[in-house]
Coordinates of C-alpha atoms and ligand atoms in Angstrom, one line a residue:
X264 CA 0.0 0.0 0.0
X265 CA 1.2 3.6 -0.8
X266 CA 0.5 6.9 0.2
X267 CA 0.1 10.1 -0.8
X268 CA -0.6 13.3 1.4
X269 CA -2.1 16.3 -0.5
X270 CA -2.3 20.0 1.2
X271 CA -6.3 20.6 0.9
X272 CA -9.2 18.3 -0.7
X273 CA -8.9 20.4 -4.1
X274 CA -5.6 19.3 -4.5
X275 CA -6.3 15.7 -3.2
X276 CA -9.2 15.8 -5.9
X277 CA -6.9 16.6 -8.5
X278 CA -4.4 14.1 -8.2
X279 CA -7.2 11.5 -8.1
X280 CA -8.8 12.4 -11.3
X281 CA -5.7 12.5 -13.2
X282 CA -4.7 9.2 -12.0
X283 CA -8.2 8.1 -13.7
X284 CA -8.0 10.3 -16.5
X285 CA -4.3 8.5 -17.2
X286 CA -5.6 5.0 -16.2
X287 CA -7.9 5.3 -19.3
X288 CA -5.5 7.0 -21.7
X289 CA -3.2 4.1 -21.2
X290 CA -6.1 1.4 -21.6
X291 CA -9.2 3.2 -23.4
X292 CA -11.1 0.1 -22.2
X293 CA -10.3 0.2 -18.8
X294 CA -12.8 -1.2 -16.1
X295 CA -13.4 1.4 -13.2
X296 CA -15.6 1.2 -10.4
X297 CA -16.5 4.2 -8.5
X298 CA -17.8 5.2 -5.1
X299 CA -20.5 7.6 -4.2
X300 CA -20.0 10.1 -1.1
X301 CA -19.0 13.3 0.1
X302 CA -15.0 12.9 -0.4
X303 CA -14.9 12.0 -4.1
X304 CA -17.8 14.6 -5.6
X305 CA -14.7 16.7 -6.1
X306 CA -12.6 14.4 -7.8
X307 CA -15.4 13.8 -10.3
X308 CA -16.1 17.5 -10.6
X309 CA -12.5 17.8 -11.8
X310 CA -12.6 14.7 -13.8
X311 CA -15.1 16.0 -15.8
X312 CA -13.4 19.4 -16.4
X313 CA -9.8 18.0 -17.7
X314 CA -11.8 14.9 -19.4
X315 CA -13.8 17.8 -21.7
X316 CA -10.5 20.3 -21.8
X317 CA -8.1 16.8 -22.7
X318 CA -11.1 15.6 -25.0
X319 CA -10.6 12.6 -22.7
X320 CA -12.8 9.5 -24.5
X321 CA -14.8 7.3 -21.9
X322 CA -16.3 5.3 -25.1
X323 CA -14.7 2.2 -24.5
X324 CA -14.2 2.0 -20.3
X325 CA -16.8 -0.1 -18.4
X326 CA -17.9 1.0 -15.2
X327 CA -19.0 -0.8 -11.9
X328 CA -21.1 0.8 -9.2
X329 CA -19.5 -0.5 -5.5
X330 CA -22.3 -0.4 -3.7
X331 CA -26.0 0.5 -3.5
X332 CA -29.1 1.5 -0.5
X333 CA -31.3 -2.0 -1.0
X334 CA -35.6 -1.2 -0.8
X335 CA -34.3 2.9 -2.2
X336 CA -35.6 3.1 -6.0
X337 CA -32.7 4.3 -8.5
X338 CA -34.4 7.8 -9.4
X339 CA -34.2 9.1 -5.7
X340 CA -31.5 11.6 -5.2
X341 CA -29.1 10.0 -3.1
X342 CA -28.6 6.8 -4.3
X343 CA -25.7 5.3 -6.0
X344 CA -27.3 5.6 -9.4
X345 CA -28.6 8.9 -9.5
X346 CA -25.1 10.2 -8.3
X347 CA -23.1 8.3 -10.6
X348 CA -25.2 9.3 -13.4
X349 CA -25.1 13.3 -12.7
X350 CA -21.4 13.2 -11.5
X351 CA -19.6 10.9 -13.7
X352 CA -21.4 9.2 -16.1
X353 CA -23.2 11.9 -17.9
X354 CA -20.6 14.1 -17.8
X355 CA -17.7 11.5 -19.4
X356 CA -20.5 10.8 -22.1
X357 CA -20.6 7.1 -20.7
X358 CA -23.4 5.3 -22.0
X359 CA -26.0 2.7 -20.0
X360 CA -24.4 0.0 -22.0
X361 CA -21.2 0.7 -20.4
X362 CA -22.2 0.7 -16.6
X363 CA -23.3 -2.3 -14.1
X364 CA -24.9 -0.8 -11.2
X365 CA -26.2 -3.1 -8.3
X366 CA -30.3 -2.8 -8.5
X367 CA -31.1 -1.8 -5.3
X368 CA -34.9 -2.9 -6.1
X369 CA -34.0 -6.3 -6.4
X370 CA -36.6 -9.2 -5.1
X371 CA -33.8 -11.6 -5.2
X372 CA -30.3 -10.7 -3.5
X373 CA -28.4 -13.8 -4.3
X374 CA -29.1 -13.7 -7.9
X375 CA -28.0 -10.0 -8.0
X376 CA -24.9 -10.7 -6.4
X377 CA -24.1 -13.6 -8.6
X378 CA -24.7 -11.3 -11.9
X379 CA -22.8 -8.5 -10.3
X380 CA -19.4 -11.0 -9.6
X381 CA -19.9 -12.9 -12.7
X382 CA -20.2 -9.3 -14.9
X383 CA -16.9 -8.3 -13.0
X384 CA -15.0 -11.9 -13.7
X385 CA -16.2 -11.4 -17.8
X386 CA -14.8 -8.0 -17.8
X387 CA -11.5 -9.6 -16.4
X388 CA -11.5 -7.7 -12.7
X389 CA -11.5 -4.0 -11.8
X390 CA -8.3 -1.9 -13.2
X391 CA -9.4 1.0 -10.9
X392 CA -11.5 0.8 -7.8
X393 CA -12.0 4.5 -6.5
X394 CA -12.8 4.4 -2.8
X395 CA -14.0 6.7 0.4
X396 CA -13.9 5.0 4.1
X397 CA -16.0 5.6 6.5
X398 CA -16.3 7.0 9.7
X399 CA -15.9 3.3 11.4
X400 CA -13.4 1.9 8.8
X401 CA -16.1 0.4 6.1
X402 CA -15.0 1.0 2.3
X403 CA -18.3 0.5 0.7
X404 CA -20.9 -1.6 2.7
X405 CA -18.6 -3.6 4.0
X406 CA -18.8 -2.8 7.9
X407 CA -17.0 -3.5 10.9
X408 CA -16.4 -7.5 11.2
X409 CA -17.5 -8.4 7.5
X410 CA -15.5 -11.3 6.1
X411 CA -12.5 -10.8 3.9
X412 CA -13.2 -13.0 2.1
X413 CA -16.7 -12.1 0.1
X414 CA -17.7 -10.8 -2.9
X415 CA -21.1 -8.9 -3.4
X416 CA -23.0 -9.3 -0.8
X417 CA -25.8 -7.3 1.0
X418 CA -25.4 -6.0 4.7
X419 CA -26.7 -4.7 7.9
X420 CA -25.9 -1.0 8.0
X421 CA -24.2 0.3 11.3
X422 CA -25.6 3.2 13.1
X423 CA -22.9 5.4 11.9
X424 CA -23.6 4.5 8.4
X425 CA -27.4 5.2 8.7
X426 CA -26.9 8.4 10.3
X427 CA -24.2 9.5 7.4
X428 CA -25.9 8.1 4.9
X429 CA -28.9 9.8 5.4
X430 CA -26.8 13.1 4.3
X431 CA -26.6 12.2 0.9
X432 CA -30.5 11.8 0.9
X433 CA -32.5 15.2 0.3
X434 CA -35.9 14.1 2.2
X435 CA -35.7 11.5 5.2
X436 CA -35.4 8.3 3.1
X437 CA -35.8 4.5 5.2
X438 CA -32.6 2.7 4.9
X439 CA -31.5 -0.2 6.9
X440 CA -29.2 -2.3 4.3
X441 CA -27.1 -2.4 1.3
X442 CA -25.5 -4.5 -1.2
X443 CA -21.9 -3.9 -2.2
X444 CA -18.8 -5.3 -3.8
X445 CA -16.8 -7.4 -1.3
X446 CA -13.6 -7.0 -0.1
X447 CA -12.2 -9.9 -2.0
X448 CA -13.1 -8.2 -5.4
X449 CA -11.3 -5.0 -4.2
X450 CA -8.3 -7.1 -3.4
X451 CA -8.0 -8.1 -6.4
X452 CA -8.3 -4.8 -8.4
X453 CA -5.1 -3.3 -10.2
X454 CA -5.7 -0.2 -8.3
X455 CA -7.7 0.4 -5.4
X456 CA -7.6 4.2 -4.8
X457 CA -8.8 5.0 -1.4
X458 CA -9.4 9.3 -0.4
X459 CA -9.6 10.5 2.7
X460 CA -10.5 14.2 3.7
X461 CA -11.0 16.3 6.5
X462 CA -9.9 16.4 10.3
X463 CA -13.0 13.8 11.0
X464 CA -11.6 11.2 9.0
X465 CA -8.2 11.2 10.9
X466 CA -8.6 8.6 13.5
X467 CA -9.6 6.1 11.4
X468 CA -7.1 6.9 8.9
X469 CA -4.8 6.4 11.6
X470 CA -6.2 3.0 12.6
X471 CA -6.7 1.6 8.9
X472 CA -3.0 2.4 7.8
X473 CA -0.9 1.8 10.9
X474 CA -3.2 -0.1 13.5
X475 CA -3.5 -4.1 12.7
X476 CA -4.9 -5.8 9.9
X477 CA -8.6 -6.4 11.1
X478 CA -12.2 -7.4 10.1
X479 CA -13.0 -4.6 12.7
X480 CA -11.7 -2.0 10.6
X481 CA -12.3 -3.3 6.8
X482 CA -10.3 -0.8 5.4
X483 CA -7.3 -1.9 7.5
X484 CA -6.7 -4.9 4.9
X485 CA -5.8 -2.6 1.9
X486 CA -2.3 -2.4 3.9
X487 CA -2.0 -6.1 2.4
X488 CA -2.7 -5.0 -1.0
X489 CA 0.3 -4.3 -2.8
X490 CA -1.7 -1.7 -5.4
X491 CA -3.3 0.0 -2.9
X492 CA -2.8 4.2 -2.9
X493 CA -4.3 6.3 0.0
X494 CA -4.7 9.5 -1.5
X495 CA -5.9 11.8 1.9
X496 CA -5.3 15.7 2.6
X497 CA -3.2 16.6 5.2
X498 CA -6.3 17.1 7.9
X499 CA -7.2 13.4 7.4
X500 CA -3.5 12.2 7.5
X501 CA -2.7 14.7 10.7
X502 CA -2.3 11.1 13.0
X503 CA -0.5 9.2 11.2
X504 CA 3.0 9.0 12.9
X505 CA 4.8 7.1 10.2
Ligands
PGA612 P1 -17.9 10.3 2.6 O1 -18.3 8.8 2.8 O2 -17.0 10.3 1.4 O3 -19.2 10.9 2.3 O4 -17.2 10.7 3.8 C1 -17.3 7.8 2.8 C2 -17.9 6.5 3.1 O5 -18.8 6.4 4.1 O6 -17.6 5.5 2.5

């Protein structure tokens, strides 16, 4: 796992969405899989920017959705497909027929897992996995004591999840659980590029990148992942001590 520490979040932002923007330059049909949240709206604002000022083309990437609310219907502001539509995939010009998204309406969980891992396995793994963490340690949905070792899967959303999550949400929306890549599929992308920002994201930062590897803090096992790159501002890196 490396690191990078940026000065601010604009910065941080930049740096992410050139190492996208360069991931698909080298290999026009790269497969990506994006996050939704608070810390990477700014790398997709800029990735848009220098995609249309480079005439970037997204024509031939393929993009995975990590994660999604289960019971919340796509349309909804909030959820991982309205998001990914307004901040990346309508702006990069990337087409429905390029995207997998987890359908959060689903009646049968285990048969939209299965198509989610077998569409990744066809499109021969991730190349770039753009991450957040959470406030206790999750990437994705994958929460305190989840299993290393799965691939999608639906969970149990902790307290602290439901309570952020309900940010991204403009009117009080019922969530309880979501499905989400695993782990194991992260592990196995070329890249998995995790951002951190802000002051409130330090102590965990701390934990994932120098405490133990743990189930208890998920993002702890990226230290085991040799392409791994922590891309955080300095407020979010302010306790590291290494
Ligand atoms: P945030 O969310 O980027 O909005 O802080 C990160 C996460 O919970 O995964």
């Amino acid at each position: 796992m490396k690191q990078q520490i940026f000065n601010d979040y604009e910065t941080l932002s930049s740096a992410a969405a050139d190492l996208v923007l360069e991931t698909v330059k080298q290999n026009p049909g790269a497969v990506l899989c994006f996050a939704t949240g608070n810390t990477p709206a700014g790398t997709y604002r800029l990735l848009a920017e220098k995609a249309r000022a480079q005439a970037a083309d997204f024509g031939q990437c393929f993009c995975f959705g990590l994660d999604e609310w289960l019971g919340v219907p796509p349309e909804k502001n909030g959820t991982c497909h309205q998001i990914l539509h307004e901040q990346v995939f309508k702006p990069l010009g990337i087409q429905s027929s390029q995207v997998h998204l987890f359908d959060g309406m689903t009646t049968d969980i285990p048969a939209e897992c299965k198509k989610m891992n077998e569409m990744i396995r066809q499109k021969g793994g991730i190349d770039l996995a753009l991450v957040g963490i959470g406030l206790n340690g999750h990437i994705g949905f994958n929460e305190p004591g989840v299993s290393f070792a799965l691939e999608a899967h639906a969970q149990e959303l902790h307290d602290s999840t439901l309570a952020s999550g309900q940010h991204y949400f403009s009117e009080p929306t019922p969530i309880s659980r979501g499905l989400t890549l695993g782990l194991a599929q992260l592990m196995k992308a070329r890249i998995t590029l995790l951002l951190a920002s802000g002051s409130g994201k330090a102590p965990i930062i701390e934990k994932a990148l120098e405490g133990p590897v743990t189930s208890e803090v998920p993002a702890s096992l990226l230290q085991q992942h040799e392409r791994a790159l922590v891309m955080m501002d300095k407020a979010a890196a302010a306790h590291l001590t290494k």
